[in-house]
XYZ file of C-alpha atoms in Angstrom:
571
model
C -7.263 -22.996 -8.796
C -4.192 -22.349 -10.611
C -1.842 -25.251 -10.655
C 1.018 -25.235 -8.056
C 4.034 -23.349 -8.445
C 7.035 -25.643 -8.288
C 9.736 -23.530 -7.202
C 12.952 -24.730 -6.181
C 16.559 -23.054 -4.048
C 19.955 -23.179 -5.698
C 22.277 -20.943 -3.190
C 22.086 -20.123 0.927
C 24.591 -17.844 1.391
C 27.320 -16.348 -0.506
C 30.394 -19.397 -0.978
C 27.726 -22.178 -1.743
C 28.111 -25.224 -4.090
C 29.320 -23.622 -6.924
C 27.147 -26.342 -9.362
C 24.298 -26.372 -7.078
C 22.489 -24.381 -10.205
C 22.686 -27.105 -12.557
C 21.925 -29.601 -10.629
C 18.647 -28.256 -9.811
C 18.125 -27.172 -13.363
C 19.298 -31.182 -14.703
C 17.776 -32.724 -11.091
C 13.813 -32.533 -12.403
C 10.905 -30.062 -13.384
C 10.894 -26.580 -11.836
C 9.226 -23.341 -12.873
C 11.859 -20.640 -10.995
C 14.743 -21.243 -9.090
C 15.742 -19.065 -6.438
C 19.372 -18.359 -4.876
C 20.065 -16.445 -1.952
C 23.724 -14.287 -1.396
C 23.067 -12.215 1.715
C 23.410 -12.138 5.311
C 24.110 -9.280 7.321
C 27.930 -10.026 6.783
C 28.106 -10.216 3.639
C 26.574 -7.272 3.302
C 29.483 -5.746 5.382
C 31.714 -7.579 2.426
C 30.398 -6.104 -0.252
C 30.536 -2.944 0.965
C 33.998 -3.243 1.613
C 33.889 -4.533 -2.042
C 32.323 -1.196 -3.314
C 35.020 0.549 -1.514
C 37.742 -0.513 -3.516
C 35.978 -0.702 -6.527
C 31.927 1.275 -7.328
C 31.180 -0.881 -9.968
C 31.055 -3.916 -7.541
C 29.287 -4.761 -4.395
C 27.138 -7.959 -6.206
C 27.724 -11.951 -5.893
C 30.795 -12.809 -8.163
C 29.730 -16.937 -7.814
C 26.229 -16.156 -9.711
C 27.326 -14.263 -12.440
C 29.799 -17.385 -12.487
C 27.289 -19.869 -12.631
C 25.103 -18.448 -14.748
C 27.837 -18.704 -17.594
C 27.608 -22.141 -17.587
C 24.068 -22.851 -16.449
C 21.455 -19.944 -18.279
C 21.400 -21.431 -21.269
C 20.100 -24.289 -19.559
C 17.639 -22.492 -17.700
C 16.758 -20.812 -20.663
C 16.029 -23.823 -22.641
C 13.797 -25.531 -20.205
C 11.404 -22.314 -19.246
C 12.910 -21.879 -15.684
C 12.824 -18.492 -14.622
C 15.322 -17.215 -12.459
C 15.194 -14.961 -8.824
C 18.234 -13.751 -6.855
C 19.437 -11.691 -4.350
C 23.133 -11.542 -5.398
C 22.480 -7.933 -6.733
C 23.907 -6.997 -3.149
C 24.248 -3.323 -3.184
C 24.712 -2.665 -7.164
C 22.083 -4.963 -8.528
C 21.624 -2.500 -11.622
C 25.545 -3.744 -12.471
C 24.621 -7.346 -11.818
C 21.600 -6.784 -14.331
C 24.211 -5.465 -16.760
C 26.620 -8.293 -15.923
C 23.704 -10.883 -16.881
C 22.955 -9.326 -19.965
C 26.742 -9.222 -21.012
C 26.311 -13.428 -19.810
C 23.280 -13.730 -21.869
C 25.022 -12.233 -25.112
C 28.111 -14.131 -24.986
C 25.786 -16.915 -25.092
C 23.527 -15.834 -27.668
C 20.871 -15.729 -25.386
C 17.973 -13.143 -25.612
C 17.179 -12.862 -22.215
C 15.007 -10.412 -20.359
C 16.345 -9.051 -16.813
C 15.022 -7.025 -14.718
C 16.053 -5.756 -11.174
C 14.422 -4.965 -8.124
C 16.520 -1.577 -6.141
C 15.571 1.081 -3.687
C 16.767 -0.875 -0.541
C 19.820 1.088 -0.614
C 19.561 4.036 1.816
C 23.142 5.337 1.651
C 22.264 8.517 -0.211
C 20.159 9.507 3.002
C 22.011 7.587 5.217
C 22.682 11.378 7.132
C 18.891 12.401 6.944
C 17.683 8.902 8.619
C 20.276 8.732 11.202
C 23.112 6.435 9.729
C 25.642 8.813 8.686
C 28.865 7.054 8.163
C 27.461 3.626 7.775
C 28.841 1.384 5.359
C 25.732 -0.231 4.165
C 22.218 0.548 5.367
C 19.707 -1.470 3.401
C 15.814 -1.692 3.509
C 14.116 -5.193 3.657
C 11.893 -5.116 0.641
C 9.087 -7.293 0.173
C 8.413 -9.275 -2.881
C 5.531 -7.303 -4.976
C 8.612 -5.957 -6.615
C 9.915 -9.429 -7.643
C 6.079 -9.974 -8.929
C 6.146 -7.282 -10.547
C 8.445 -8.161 -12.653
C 7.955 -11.244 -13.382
C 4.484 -10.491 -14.257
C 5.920 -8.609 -16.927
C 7.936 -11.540 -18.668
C 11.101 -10.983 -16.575
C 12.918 -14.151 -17.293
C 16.174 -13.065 -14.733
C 15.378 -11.060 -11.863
C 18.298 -9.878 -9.307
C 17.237 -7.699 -6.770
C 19.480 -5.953 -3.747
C 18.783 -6.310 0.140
C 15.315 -8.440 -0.121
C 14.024 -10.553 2.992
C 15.267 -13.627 2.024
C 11.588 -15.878 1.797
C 10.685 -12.770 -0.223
C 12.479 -14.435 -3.512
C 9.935 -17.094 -2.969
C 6.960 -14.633 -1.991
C 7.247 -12.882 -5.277
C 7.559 -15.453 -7.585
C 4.017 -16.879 -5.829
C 2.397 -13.990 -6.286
C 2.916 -13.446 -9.854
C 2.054 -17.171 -10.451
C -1.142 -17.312 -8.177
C -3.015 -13.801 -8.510
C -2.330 -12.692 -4.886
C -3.073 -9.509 -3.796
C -1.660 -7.534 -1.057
C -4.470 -8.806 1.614
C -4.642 -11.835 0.621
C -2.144 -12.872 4.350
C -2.987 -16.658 4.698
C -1.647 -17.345 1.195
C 1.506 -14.144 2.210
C 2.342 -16.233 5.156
C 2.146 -19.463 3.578
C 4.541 -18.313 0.912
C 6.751 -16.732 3.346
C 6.986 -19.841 5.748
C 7.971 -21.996 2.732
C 10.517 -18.958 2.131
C 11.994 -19.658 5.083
C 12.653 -23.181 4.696
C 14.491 -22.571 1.257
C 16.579 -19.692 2.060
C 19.368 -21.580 3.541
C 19.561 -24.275 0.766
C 21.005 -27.892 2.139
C 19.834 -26.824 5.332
C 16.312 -28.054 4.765
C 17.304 -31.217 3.382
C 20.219 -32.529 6.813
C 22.924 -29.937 6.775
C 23.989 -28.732 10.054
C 21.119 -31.016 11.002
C 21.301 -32.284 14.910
C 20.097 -35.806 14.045
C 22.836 -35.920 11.268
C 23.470 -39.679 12.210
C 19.760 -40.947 10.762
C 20.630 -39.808 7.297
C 21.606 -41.797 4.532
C 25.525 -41.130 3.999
C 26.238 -42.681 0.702
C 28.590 -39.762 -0.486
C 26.285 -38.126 -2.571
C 26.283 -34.505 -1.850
C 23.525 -33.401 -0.242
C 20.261 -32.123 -2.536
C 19.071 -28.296 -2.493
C 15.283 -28.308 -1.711
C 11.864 -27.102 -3.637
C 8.491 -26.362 -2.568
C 5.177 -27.176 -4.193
C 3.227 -24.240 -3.830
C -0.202 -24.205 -3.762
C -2.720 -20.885 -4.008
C -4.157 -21.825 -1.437
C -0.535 -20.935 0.514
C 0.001 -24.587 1.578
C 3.302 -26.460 0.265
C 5.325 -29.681 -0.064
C 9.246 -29.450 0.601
C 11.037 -31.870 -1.383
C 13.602 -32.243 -3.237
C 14.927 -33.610 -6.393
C 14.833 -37.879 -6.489
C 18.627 -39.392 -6.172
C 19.964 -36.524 -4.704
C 21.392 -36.842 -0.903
C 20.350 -35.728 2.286
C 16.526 -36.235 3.440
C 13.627 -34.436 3.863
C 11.534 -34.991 6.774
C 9.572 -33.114 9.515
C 12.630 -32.917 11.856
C 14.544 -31.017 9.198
C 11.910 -28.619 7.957
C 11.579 -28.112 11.713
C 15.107 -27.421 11.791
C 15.244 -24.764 9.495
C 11.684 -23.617 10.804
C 13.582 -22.818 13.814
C 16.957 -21.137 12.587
C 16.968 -17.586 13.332
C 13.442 -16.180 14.235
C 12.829 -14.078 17.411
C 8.952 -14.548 19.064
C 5.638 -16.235 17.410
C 5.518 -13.658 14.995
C 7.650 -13.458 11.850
C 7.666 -9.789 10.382
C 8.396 -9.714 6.891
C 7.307 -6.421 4.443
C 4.215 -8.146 2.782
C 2.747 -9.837 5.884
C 2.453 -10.552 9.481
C 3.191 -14.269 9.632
C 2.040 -16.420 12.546
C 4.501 -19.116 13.499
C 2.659 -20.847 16.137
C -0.329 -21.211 13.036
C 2.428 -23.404 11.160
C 1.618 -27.774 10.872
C 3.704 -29.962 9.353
C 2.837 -33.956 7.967
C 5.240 -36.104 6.155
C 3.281 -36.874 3.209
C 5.476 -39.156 1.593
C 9.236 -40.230 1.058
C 10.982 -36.901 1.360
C 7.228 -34.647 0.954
C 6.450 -32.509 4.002
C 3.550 -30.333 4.239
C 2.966 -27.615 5.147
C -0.206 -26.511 6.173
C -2.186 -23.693 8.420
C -0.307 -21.008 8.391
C -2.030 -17.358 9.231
C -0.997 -14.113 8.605
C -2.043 -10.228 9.346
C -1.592 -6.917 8.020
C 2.120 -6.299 7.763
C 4.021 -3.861 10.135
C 4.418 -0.368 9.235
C 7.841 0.334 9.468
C 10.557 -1.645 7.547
C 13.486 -2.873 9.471
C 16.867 -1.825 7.828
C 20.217 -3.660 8.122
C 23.391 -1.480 9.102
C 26.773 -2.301 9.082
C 29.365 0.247 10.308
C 33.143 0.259 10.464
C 33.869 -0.422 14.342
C 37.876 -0.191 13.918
C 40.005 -2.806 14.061
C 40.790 -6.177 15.485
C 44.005 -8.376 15.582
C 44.374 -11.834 17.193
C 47.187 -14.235 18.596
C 46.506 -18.064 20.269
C 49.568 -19.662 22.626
C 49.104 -23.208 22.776
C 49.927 -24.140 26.562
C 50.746 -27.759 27.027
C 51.235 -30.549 29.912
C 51.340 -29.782 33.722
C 50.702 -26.430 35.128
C 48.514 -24.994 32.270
C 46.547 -22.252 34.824
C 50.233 -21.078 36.142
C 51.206 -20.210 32.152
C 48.101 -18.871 31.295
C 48.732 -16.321 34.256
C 52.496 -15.389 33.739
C 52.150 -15.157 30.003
C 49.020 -13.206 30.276
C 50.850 -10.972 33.226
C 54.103 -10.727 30.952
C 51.934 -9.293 27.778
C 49.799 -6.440 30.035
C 51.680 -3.735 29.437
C 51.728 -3.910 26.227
C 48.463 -4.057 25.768
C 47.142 -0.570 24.760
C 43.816 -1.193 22.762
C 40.257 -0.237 23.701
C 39.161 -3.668 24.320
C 41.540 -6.454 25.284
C 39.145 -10.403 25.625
C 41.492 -13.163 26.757
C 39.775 -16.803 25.871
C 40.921 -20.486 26.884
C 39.824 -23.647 25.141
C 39.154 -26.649 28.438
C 41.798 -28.082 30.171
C 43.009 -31.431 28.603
C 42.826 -34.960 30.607
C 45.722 -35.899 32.606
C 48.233 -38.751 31.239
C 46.997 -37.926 27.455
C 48.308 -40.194 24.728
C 49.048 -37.276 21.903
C 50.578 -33.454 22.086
C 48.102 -32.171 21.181
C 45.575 -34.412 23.265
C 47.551 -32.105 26.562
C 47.157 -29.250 24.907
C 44.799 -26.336 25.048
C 44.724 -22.734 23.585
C 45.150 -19.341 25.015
C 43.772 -16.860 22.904
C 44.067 -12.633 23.262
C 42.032 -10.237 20.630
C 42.239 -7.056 21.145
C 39.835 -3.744 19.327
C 40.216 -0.626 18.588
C 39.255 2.382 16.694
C 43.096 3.122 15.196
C 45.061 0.440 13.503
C 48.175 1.044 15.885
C 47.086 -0.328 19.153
C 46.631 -3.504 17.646
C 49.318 -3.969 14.650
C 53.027 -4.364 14.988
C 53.217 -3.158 19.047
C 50.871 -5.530 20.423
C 51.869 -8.397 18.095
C 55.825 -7.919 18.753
C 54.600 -8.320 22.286
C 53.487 -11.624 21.672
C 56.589 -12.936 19.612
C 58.929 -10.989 22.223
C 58.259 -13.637 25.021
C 59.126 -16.623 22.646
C 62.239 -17.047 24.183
C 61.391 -15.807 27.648
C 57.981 -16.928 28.773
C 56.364 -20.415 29.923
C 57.835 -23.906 28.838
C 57.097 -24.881 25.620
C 55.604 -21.475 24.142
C 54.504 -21.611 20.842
C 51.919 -19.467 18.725
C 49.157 -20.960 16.121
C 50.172 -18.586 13.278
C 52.863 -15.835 12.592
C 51.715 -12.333 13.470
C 48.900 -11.410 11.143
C 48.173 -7.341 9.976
C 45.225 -5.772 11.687
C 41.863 -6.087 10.256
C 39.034 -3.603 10.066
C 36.090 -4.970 11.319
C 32.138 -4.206 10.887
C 29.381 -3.626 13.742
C 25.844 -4.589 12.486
C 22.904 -3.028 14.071
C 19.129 -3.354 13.206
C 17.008 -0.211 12.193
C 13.782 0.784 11.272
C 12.046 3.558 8.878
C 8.995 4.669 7.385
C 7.684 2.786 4.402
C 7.612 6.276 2.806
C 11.470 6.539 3.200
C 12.110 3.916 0.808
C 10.953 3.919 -2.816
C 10.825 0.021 -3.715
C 11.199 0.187 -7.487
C 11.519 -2.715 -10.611
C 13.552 -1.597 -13.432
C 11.832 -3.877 -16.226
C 13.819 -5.437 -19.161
C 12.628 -2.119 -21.846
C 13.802 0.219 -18.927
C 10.710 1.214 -17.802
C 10.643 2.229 -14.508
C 7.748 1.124 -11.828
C 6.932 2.053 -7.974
C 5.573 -0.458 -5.935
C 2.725 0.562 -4.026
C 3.029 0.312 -0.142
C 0.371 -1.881 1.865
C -2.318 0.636 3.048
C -2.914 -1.522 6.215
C -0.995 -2.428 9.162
C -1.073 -4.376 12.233
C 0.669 -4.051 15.656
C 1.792 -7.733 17.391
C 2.442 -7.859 20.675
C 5.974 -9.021 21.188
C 5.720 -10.910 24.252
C 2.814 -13.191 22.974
C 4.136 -16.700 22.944
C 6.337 -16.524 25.870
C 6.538 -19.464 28.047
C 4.430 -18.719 31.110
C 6.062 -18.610 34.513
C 4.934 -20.677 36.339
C 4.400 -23.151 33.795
C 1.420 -25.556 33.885
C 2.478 -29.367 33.451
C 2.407 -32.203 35.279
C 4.485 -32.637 38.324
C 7.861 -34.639 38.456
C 8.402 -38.206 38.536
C 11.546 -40.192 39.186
C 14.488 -38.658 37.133
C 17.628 -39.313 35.531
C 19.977 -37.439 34.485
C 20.965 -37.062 30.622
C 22.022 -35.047 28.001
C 19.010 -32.743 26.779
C 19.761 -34.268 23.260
C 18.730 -37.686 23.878
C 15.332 -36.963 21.866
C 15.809 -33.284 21.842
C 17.054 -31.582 18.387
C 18.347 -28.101 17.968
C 19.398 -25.329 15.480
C 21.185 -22.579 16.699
C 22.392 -18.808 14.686
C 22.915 -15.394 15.170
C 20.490 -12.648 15.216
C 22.883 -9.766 15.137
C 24.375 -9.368 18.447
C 21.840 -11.610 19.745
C 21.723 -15.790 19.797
C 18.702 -17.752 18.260
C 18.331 -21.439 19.624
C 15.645 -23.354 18.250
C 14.760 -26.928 20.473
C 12.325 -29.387 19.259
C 11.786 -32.854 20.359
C 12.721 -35.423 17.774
C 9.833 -37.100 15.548
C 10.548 -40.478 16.522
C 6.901 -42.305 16.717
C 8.002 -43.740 20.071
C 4.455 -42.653 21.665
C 6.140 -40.419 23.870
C 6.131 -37.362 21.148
C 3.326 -35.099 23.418
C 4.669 -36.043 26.691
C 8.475 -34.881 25.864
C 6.916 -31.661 24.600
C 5.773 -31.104 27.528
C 8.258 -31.773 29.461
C 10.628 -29.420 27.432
C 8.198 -26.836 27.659
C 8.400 -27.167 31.426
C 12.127 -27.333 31.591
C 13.483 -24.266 28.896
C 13.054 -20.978 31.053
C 14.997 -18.386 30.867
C 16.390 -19.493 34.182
C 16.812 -22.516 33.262
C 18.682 -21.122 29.531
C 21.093 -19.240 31.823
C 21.806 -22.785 33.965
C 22.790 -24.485 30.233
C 24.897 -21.345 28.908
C 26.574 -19.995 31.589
C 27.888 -17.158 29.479
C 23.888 -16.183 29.212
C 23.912 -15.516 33.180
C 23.883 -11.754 32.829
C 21.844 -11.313 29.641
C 17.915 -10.669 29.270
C 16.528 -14.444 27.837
C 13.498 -14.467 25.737
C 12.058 -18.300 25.685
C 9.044 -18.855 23.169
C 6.726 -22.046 23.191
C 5.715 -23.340 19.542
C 3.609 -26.228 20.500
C 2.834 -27.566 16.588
C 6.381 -27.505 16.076
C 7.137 -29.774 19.353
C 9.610 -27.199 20.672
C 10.500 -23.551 22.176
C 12.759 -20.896 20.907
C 15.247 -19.242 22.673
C 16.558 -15.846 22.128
C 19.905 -14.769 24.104
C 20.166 -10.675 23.823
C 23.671 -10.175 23.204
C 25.259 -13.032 23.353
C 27.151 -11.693 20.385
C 28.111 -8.569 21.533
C 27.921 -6.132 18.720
C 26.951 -8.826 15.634
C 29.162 -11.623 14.192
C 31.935 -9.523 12.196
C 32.914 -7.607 15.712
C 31.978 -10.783 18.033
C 35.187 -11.957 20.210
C 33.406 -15.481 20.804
C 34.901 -18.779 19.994
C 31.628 -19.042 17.795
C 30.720 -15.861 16.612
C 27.543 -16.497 14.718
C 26.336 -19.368 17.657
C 26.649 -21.994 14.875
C 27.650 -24.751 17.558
C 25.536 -23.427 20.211
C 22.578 -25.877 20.131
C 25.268 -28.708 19.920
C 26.844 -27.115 23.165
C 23.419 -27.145 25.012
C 21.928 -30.654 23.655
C 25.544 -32.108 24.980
C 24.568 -30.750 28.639
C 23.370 -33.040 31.129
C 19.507 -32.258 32.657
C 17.314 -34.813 34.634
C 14.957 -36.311 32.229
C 11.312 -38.192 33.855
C 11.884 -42.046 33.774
C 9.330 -42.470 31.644
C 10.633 -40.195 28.217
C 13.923 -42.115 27.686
C-alpha cells in the first residue's frame, strides 16, 4: 500500500490570510497544498472582473502569494493545486509562469478548463448569463499531476475535487474504485473552507485555546485505502477535534448523499475517532457510481439594488417607523421595495445607541433609475421634516448591479473536461461510463419519529450541548445541528432526543421566517446530529438576498440561542 498522501489547505475562499501559504509550506512536511478561491459569488465577481477587463476573471491574492512563497514550495517538493483560475485559468497559468521566471524558477504548470459554458451558454439554455460553469471532477487534476505538473490551477472545480485529484494520482485510483472516491471527497470537504476545520466560526468557540496565535489551516493524511487523519501543523492555533470536523462535515450539504462528478458519496457511511491531540479519523465512508448529469453554477445580472438604514431612537420607535415609512411611499417606484427593523431596545437604556434600533429600506430593480438619485433624495428629503431625531447610517450610496445565482444541470457530453499539460499538449478526460440514481428523500427524519416518550422538562436554549453550522445553498439555507462531544455519558441519549425534536415543524417554530417555506430535515446518526435545509430562505442566492444575513452565516447561532424544553435528565 502506497504510503499516505499528506496533503494540506492554504485558502477557503477568495480574501483569506494572505500568508496562510507559507505558513503551511514553513509549518511541517506536506506533499501538495491545496487553496480554494470560489464560491458561487465570487464567481459573480469575477465575471464582473472579465467585464471590464478579458484578460482577468482569476484570484489576484494567489498569484500574490505565490511571488513570495513558490520558491519555497519549489524547494521542498510540494506540489501545488488551486482553483483561483476562476474563469481564465489559461491566464492564471501564464501569470504563474511569468511568477516562476522572475524567480528563476523552472516550473511546470498545467491547467485544468472546459467548465466554462459561456460559448454555448444560448444552446444549453443560459443565454445572457454572466458565468455558467460546470463542476468538474478531479481526474483532470490527476491527470496532470501524473504527468509531473508541479502547479496546477484549474477553473470552476467542486471544491473537495482539489483534494480528489491529487489522491488519485498519488494512490492508483481508478474511476470505480468509490470507497477510496468518497473517502477522498469527504476529507475534501473538511479542507475546503480552511480555518474552518480547525475552530473558526466554530459554535463551541469558548473551549479553544485563545492564546493569540492565529488560527492553523488544516491537512489530511490520506490513506489508499480512502481513510484520513485531519490535523494540522504543531504550534499553530485553533484545535482539531471531532466537534469541528463535524462542523465543517455539516456546512453546506443538502440530504445523505453528497453528489460530486467522480462519485456518489454516502454521508450517513462517514465515522469519526479522535485519535490523538488534534488527529481525527476518518473512517467508513461509501460511495456509488456518480450521477450522470453535472450540476452547473449560474450567475445572472438581476438589476440593481440600493439601500438606506434610519436609526430610530428612544420612546415611540413603532410610531416613527410608520410615519417615516408612510412619508417615503410615494417615492418609492422600484420593482421590489423590503423594509427591515433590527429588535426594539430595553427601556431606561444606559447608552444612545443601547435605545436605538435600525430601520432599513432596499429596494430592486431591473433599471438603475428607480433606485439611484430619486429614491435616495427621498430619504435625505425628510431629514429636516420627519420623526425626532432622524438620522441615516451612511450618505446616499450609487446603485449597484446585483447577481441572481441559480443551479443547473447538463449532460456530461456537453462539457469537454480538458488538462492543458506544461509542453502544451492537450488531453480529454474520459467521462465515468457508469451511473447511479439516489433517492433524494432517503435520510429524512421519519414522521412520526420513534424515541422514547417525554420525561419532566425544562426549558433551555437548544445550544446548551447542541452545536451548529449554518450557510447558504443558493437561495436556500443549510443548518447543520450536532450534539456536542462532551463524554458526559449522555452523548446517545441527546441524539436522540434531537432527532425527536428537529422536524420540519418544529424548524419553522425556531425560524419563524421559515413558516411558509418547504423544510427538508435529514438524520445523520454517526455524526450525532440532523441537517436542515430551508428552500428559499435566501430568496434568489446571496448577491440578490435582502436578509440581514444573506448567506445564513449567523443562522445556527440564531436557532442554538432559542429556548426549547430539554428532558431533565440531558442537562
Amino acid at each position: 500500500m502506497a504510503e499516505v498522501l499528506r496533503i494540506g489547505n492554504c485558502s477557503g475562499f477568495y480574501g483569506d490570510r494572505q500568508s496562510a501559504m507559507r505558513e503551511m509550506l514553513e509549518g511541517g512536511p506536506l506533499d501538495v497544498l491545496t487553496g480554494d478561491y470560489l464560491a458561487e459569488l465570487t464567481m459573480l465577481i469575477l465575471g464582473r472582473d472579465t467585464m471590464k477587463d478579458p484578460s482577468l476573471g482569476y484570484a489576484k491574492t494567489f498569484v500574490r502569494q505565490l511571488e513570495e512563497s513558490l520558491g519555497l514550495a519549489v524547494e521542498r517538493g510540494v506540489r501545488i493545486v488551486s482553483n483561483a483560475g476562476g474563469l481564465n485559468p489559461a491566464g492564471l497559468a501564464d501569470r504563474v509562469r511569468e511568477v516562476a521566471r522572475g524567480l528563476g524558477l523552472d516550473v511546470q504548470v498545467a491547467h485544468v478548463e472546459g467548465d466554462d459554458l459561456r460559448p454555448r451558454a444560448a444552446e444549453l439554455g443560459f443565454e445572457g448569463a454572466l458565468t455558467a460553469n460546470a463542476y468538474l471532477g478531479g481526474f483532470g487534476i490527476a491527470a496532470a499531476l501524473s504527468a509531473g505538473a508541479q502547479v496546477v490551477v484549474t477553473g470552476r472545480v467542486t471544491d473537495a475535487s482539489l483534494v480528489v485529484g491529487p489522491a488519485i494520482a498519488h494512490h492508483g485510483w481508478t474511476a470505480t474504485s468509490y470507497d477510496e472516491l468518497a473517502g477522498a471527497v469527504v476529507a475534501g470537504h473538511v479542507l475546503e473552507c480552511g480555518t474552518q476545520a480547525t475552530g473558526g466560526n466554530f459554535s463551541g468557540f469558548r473551549s479553544l485555546r485563545h492564546d493569540g496565535r492565529p488560527l492553523g489551516f488544516p491537512l489530511a493524511e490520506l490513506a489508499a485505502d480512502g481513510s484520513s487523519v485531519i490535523t494540522k501543523h504543531a504550534g499553530t492555533g485553533g484545535a482539531v477535534t471531532v466537534d469541528t470536523v463535524t462542523a465543517q462535515l455539516m456546512y453546506e450539504i443538502q440530504g445523505i448523499h453528497y453528489l460530486n462528478p467522480d462519485v456518489t458519496t454516502h454521508l450517513d457511511s462517514i465515522r469519526l475517532r479522535e485519535v490523538g491531540t488534534d488527529r481525527v479519523e476518518i473512517s467508513g465512508v461509501r460511495g456509488e457510481a456518480p450521477p450522470e448529469q453535472l450540476k452547473v453554477c449560474v450567475n445572472e445580472l438581476g438589476g440593481f439594488r440600493n439601500t438606506v438604514e434610519f436609526v430610530l431612537t428612544g420612546l415611540d420607535i413603532d410610531a416613527k417607523a410608520d410615519w417615516v415609512r408612510e412619508q417615503l411611499a410615494p417615492a418609492l417606484q422600484a420593482r421590489d421595495i423590503s423594509w427591515t427593523r433590527t429588535a426594539l431596545p430595553p427601556a431606561d437604556a444606559d447608552t444612545e445607541e443601547g435605545a436605538s434600533c435600525l430601520l432599513r429600506c432596499t429596494v430592486k430593480d431591473d433599471r438603475p433609475d428607480p433606485v439611484g438619485r430619486s429614491f435616495t433624495s427621498a430619504a435625505v428629503e425628510l431629514a429636516l421634516a420627519s420623526y425626532p431625531g432622524f438620522t441615516m447610517t451612511a450618505p446616499p450610496a450609487a446603485p449597484a448591479p446585483y447577481g441572481v445565482y441559480r443551479a443547473a444541470y447538463v449532460d456530461r457530453a456537453a462539457v469537454q473536461h480538458t488538462v492543458v499539460h506544461a509542453d502544451g499538449r492537450r488531453e480529454i478526460v474520459a467521462d465515468p461510463t457508469d451511473f447511479s440514481v439516489v433517492d433524494a428523500e432517503a435520510g429524512q427524519r421519519p414522521s412520526p419519529f420513534t424515541a422514547p416518550a417525554d420525561s419532566l422538562t425544562r426549558r433551555a436554549p437548544l445550544g446548551t450541548f447542541v452545536h451548529a453550522r449554518s450557510g447558504d445553498k443558493g437561495g436556500d439555507a443549510n443548518l447543520g445541528l450536532w450534539v456536542v462531544n462532551d463524554g458526559s455519558g449522555k452523548y446517545d441519549a441527546r441524539v436522540t432526543w434531537l432527532a425527536k425534536l428537529i422536524s420540519p415543524r418544529k424548524v419553522r417554530e425556531l425560524v419563524p421566517e421559515a413558516a411558509d417555506l418547504p423544510v427538508e430535515v435529514y438524520v445523520l446518526p454517526n455524526l450525532g446530529g440532523v441537517n436542515v435545509l430551508i428552500r428559499g430562505l435566501l430568496g434568489e442566492g446571496v448577491a440578490a438576498s435582502t436578509r440581514f444575513d444573506p448567506q445564513a452565516k449567523g443562522l445556527g447561532e440564531w436557532v442554538r440561542s432559542r429556548m426549547v424544553h430539554v428532558q431533565e435528565g440531558l442537562l
